[in-house]
Coordinates of C-alpha atoms in Angstrom, one line a residue:
X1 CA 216.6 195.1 135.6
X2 CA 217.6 196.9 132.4
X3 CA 219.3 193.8 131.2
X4 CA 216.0 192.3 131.1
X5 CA 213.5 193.0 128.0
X6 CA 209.9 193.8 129.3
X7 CA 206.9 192.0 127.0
X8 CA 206.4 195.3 125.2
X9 CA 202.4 194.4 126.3
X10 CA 203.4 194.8 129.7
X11 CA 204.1 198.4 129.9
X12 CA 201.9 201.3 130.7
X13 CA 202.0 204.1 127.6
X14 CA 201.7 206.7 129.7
X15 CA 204.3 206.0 132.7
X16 CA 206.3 203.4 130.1
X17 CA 206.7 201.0 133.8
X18 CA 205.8 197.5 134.4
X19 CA 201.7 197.8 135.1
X20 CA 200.5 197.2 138.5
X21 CA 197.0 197.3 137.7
X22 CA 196.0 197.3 134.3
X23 CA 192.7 198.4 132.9
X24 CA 191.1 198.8 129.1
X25 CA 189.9 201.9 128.3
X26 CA 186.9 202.2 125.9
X27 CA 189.2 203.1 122.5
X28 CA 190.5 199.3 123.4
X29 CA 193.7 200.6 124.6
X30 CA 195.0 199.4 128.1
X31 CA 196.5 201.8 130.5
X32 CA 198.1 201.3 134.4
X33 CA 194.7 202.6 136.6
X34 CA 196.7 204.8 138.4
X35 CA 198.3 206.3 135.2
X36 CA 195.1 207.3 133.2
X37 CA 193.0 208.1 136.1
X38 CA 195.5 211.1 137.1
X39 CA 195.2 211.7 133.2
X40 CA 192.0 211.9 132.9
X41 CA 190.8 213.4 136.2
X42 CA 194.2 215.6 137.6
X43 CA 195.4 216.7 134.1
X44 CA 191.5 217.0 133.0
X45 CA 192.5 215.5 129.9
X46 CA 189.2 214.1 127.7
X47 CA 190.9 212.2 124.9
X48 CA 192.8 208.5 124.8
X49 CA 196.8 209.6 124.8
X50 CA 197.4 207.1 122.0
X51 CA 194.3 207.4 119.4
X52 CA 193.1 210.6 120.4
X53 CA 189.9 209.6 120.5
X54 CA 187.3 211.2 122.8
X55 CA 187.9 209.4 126.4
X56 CA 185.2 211.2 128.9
X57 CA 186.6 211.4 132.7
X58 CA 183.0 209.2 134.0
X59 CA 183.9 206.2 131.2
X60 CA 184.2 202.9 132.5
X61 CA 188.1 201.8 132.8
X62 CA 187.8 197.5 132.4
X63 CA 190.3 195.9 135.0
X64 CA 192.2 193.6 132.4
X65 CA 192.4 190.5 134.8
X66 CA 194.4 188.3 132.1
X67 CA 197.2 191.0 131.6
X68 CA 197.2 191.0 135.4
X69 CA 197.9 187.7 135.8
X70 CA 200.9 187.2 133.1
X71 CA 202.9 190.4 134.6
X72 CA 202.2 188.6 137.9
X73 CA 203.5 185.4 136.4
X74 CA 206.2 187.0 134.5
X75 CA 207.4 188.5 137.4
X76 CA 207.6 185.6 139.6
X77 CA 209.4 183.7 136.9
X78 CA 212.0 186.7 137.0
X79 CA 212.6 187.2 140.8
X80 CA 215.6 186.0 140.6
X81 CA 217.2 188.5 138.1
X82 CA 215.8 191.6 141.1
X83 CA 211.9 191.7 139.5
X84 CA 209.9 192.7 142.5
X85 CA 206.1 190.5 143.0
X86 CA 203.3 192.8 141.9
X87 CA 200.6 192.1 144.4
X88 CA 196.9 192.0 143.3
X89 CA 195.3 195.4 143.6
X90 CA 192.4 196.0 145.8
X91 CA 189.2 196.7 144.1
X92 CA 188.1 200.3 144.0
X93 CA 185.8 202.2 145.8
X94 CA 182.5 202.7 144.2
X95 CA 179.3 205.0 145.0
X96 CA 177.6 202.0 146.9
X97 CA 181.0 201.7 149.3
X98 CA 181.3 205.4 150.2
X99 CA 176.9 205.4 151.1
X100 CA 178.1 202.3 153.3
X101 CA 180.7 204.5 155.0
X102 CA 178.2 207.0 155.2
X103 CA 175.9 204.8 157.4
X104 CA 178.9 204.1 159.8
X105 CA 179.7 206.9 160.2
X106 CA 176.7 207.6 162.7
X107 CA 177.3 204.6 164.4
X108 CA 178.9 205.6 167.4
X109 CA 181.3 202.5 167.7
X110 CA 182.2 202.6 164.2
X111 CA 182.8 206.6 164.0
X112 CA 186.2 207.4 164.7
X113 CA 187.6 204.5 162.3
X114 CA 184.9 205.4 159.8
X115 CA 185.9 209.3 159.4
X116 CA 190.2 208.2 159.2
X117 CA 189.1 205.9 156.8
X118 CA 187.3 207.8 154.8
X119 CA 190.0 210.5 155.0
X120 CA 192.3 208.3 153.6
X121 CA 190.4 207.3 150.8
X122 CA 189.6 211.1 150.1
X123 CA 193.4 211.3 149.5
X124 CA 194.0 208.4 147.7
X125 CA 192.6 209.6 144.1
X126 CA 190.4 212.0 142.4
X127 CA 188.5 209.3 141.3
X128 CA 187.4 208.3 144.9
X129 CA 186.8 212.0 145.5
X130 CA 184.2 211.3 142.6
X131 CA 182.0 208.8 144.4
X132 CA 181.9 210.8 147.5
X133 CA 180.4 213.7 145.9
X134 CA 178.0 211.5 144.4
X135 CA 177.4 209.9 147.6
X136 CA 176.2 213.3 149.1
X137 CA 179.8 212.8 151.5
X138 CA 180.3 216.5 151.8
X139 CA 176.5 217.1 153.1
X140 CA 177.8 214.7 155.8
X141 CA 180.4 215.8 156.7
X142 CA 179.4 219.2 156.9
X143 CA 176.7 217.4 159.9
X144 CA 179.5 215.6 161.4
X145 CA 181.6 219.0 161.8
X146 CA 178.2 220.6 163.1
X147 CA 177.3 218.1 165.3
X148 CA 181.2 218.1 166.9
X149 CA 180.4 222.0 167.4
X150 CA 177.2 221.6 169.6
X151 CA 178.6 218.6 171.4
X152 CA 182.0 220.2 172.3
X153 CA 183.9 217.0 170.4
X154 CA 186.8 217.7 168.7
X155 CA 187.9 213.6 167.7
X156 CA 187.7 213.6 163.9
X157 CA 187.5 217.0 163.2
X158 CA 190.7 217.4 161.3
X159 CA 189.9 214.3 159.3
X160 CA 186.3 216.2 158.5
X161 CA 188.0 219.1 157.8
X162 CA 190.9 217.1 155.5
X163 CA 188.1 215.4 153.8
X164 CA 186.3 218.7 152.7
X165 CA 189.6 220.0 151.6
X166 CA 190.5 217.5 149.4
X167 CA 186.7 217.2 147.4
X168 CA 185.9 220.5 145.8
X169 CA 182.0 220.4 146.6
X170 CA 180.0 221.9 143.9
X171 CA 178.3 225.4 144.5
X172 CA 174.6 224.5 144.3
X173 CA 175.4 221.5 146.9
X174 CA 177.2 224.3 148.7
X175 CA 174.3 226.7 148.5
X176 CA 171.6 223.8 149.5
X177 CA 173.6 222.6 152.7
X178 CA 173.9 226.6 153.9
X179 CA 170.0 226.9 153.4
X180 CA 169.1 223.5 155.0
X181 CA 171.6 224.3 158.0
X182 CA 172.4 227.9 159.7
X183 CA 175.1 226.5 161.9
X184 CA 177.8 225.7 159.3
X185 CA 179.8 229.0 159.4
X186 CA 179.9 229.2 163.0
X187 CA 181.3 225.6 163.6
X188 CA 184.2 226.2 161.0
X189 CA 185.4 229.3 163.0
X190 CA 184.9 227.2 166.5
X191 CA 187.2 225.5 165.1
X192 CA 189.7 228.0 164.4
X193 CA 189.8 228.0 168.1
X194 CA 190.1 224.6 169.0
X195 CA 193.4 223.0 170.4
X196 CA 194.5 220.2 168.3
X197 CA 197.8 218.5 167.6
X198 CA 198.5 219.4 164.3
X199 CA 196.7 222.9 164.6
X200 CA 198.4 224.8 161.9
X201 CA 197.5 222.2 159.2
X202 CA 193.8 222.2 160.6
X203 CA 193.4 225.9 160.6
X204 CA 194.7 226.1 157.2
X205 CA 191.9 223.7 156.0
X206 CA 189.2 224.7 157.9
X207 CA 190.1 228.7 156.2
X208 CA 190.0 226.3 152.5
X209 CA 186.7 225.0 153.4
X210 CA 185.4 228.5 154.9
X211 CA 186.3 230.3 151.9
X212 CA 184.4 227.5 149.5
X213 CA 181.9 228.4 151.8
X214 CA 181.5 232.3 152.3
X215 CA 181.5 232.4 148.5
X216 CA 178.3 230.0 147.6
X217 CA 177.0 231.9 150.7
X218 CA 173.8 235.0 150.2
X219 CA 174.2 238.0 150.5
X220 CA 172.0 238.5 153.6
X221 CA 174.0 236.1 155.5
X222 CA 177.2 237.9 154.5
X223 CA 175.6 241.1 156.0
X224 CA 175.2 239.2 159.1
X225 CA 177.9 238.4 160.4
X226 CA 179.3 238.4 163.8
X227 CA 181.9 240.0 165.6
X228 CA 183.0 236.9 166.9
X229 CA 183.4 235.7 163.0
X230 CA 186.3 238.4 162.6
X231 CA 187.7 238.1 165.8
X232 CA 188.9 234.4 164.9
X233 CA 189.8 235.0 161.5
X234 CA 192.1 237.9 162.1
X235 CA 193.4 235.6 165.5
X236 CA 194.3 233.2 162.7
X237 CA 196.3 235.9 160.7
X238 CA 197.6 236.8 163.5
X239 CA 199.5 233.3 164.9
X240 CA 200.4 232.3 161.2
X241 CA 199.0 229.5 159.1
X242 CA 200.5 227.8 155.7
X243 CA 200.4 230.6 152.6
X244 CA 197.5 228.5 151.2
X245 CA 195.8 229.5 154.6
X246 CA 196.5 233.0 154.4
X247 CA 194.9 233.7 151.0
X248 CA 191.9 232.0 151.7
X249 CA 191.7 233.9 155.1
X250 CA 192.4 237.4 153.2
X251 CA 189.8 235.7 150.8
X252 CA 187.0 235.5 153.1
X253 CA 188.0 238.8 154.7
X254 CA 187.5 240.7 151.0
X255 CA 183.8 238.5 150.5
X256 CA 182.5 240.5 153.1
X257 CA 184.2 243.8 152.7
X258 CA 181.4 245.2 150.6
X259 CA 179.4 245.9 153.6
X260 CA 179.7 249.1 155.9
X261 CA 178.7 247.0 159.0
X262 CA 181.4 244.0 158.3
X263 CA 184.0 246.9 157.6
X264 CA 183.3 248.2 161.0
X265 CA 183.9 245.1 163.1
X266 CA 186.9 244.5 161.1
X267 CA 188.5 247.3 162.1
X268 CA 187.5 246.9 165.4
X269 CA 189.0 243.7 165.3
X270 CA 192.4 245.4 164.4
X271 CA 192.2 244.2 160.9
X272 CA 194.1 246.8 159.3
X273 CA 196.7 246.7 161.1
X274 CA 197.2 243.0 161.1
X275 CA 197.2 243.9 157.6
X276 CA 199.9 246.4 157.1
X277 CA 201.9 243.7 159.6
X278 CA 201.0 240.8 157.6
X279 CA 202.0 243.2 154.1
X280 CA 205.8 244.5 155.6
X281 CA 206.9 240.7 154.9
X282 CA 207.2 241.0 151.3
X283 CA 204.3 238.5 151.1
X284 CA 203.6 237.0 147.2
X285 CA 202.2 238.6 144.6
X286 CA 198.6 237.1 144.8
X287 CA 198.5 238.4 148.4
X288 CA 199.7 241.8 148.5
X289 CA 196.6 242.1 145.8
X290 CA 194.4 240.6 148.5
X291 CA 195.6 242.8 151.4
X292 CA 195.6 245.8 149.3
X293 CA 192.0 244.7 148.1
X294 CA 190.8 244.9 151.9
X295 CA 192.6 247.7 153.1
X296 CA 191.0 249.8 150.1
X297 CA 187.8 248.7 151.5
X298 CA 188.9 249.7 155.4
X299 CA 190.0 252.6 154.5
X300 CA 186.6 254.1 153.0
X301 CA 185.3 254.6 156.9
X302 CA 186.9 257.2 159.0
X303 CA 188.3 254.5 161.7
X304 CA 189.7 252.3 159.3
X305 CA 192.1 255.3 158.0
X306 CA 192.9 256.0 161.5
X307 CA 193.7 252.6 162.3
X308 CA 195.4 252.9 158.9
X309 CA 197.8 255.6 159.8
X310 CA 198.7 254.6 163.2
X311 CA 200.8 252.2 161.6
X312 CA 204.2 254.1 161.3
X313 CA 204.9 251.8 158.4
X314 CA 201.3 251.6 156.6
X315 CA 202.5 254.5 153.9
X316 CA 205.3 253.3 153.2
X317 CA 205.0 249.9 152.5
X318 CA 201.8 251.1 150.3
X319 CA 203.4 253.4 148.2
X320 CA 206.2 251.5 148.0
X321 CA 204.1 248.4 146.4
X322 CA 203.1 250.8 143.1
X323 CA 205.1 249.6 139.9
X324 CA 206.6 246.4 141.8
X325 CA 203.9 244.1 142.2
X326 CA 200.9 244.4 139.2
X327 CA 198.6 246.7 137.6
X328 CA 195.4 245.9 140.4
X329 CA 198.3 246.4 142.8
X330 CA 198.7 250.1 141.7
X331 CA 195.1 250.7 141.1
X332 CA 194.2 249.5 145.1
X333 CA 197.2 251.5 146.1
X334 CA 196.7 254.7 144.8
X335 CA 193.2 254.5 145.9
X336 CA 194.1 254.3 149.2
X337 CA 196.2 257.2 148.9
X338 CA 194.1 259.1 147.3
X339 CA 191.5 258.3 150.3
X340 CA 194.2 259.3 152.8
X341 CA 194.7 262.3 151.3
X342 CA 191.5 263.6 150.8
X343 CA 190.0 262.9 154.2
X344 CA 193.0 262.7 156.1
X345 CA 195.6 264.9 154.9
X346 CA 196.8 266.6 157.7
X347 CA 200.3 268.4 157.5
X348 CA 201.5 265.4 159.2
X349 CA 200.9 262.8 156.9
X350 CA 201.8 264.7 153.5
X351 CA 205.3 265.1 154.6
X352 CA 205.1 262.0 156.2
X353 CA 203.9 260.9 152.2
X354 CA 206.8 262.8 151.0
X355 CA 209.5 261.2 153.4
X356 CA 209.1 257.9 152.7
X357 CA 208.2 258.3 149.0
X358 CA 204.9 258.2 148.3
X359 CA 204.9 261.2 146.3
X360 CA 207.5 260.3 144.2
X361 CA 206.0 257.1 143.1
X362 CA 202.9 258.9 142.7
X363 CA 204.8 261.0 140.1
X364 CA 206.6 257.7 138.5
X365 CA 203.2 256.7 137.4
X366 CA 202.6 259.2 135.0
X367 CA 206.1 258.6 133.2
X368 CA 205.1 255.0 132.6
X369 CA 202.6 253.5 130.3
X370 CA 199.5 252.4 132.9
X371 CA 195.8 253.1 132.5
X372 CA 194.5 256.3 131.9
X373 CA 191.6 256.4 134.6
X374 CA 195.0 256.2 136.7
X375 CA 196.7 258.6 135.6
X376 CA 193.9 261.2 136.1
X377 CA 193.9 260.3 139.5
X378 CA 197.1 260.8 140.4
X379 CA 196.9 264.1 139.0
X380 CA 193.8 265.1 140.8
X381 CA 196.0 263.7 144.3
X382 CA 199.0 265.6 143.2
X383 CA 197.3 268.9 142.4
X384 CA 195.2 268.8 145.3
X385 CA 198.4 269.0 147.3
X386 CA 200.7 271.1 145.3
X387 CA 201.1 274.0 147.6
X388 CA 202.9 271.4 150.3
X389 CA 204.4 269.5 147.8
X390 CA 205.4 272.2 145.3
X391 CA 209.6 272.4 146.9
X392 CA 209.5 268.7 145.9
X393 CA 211.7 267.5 142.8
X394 CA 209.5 265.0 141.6
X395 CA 206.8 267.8 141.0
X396 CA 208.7 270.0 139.0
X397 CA 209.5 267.7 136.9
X398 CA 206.3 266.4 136.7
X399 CA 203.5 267.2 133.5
X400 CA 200.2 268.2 133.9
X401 CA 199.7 268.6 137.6
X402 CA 200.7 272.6 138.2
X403 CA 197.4 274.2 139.1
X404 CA 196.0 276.5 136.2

């Protein structure tokens, strides 16, 4: 094929191949569908790549059917030099196609096939993803998911769920389909539970979709909660999901920290130390912040230190986070420290702080350039403790922390 010259016409100016299915843009320049569309709507571009010109993402694209039929022709009249047939492309979906859908899919006969189809289409294209929105899609499938819960049915749940991964549903819809219908958080965690084939993809979406969820959701649902909530989202930490799944479960886990009774059943649940497991696998970046985020909030109640400190390895791999991982890494850390100490520093556990190090990184912190609030603090931890810690060398060589 590169001894044969391509009508310069014929090529896309964004992938610079042969177009498969051409459409005019309204600057007048023509583009491959697939091409601009994952311009416009993937890259979030909102300007033509040739002129420049404003190009909004909802514009109408023209399907060029004359260019379509000469690169058809063309290539047909070059088969024989290895030009492959270009096929004529399907017409795409449109608002009035997805409502259709939408009627089927409460057809029992036509459900099944309705929901993989629609699946499919969800992740085809962004641009499909559009009409469903706009087709009030995710309002259904939210029912459909509901409906499975109270009937016990599990066929075409992990298309539901795949469906409401791929379309990111706007927050006011969010909020509206919460108010209209109580039952949505407790059918996503059911189905943390349920025994599917490809369960680790499934639970990894359904915690997606949760965590869309928990954060459009009140306040005084948040504050109710129930145990059985925690219980199968720290199961789900637990067996291992994708690292996608993981952030959004620590995700959901921090929405509801800010209240004392959610902290309690969490910690009844074993949370923290899930935690501290989940933390000793040198996890990423973004989630170490997340764990740390959570276990500063589990470690403001008596229990949650406890269950902190039964860990043999919870100081350690705390302290040893501070100056390795990010600023809000060292803030969460030497909060919890701080907490540890002042409520629960028993003989034990500030030797045990000095054996593996905590104290010394404590002490590294004030040699480096961080925030001053910080700082302060760790002075107030090491001065607190500076009759057990005193025989340390980090503290003599420390500044500002001998008591006056």
């Amino acid at each position: 094929m590169d001894d044969i010259e391509v009508p310069q016409y014929f090529i896309c100016p964004i992938s610079l191949q042969i177009m498969k299915d051409p459409v005019t843009s309204i600057t007048g320049i023509t583009y491959d569908r697939e091409s601009i569309e994952h311009w416009l709507f993937t890259s979030k571009n909102a300007t033509c790549p040739v002129t420049n010109q404003p190009l909004p993402k909802d514009s109408d694209l023209t399907p060029n059917h004359t260019l379509l039929r000469l690169i058809q022709a063309w290539c047909i009249l070059n088969a024989s030099k290895g030009i492959d047939r270009i096929p004529t492309p399907k017409p795409p979906l449109d608002k009035f196609q997805v409502l259709k859908l939408i009627k089927h899919l409460w057809q029992p006969e036509f459900q099944l096939k309705t929901i993989r189809q629609l699946a499919l289409l969800a992740a085809e294209n962004e641009r499909n993803r559009k009409y469903m929105i706009e087709a009030g899609l995710p309002k259904e499938m939210m029912l459909f998911i509901v409906t499975c819960f109270k009937q016990g049915q599990i066929d075409g749940l992990e298309e539901a769920i795949g469906v409401l991964n791929f379309i990111l549903i706007p927050s006011a819809e969010t909020k509206q389909i919460l108010v209209e219908n109580d039952h949505i958080i407790e059918s996503l965690t059911w189905i943390l539970c349920c025994e599917m084939e490809n369960h680790l993809t499934v639970k990894s979406h359904t915690m997606l979709v949760l965590k869309k969820i928990i954060e459009a959701t009140s306040s005084t649902v948040l504050e109710r909660l129930k145990p059985e909530f925690f219980d199968r989202i720290v199961r789900v930490l637990r067996s291992g999901i994708t690292q996608q799944g993981i952030n959004a479960t620590l995700h959901v886990l921090l929405e509801a920290c800010p209240w004392g009774r959610n902290r309690i059943l969490m910690v009844e649940k074993n949370t923290v130390y899930e935690l501290v497991e989940l933390e000793l696998g040198f996890p990423e970046k973004r989630t170490t912040e997340l764990i740390l985020g959570i276990l500063f909030h589990l470690c403001s109640c008596p229990d949650g230190r406890a269950q902190f400190l039964s860990h043999r390895g919870s100081i350690a791999v705390v302290s040893k986070r501070i100056l390795r991982v990010s600023p809000a890494v060292d803030d969460k850390a030497v909060s919890i420290l701080s907490m540890i100490c002042k409520f629960s520093g028993t003989y034990m556990v500030l030797q045990e702080m000095l054996k593996v190090g905590a104290v010394s990184k404590l002490c590294s912190l004030l040699q480096v350039d961080c925030a001053t609030s910080l700082k302060d603090q760790v002075r107030k931890i090491l001065r607190s403790h500076f009759q057990k810690w005193r025989d340390s060398p980090c503290i003599g060589g420390s500044q500002g922390i001998n008591p006056s």
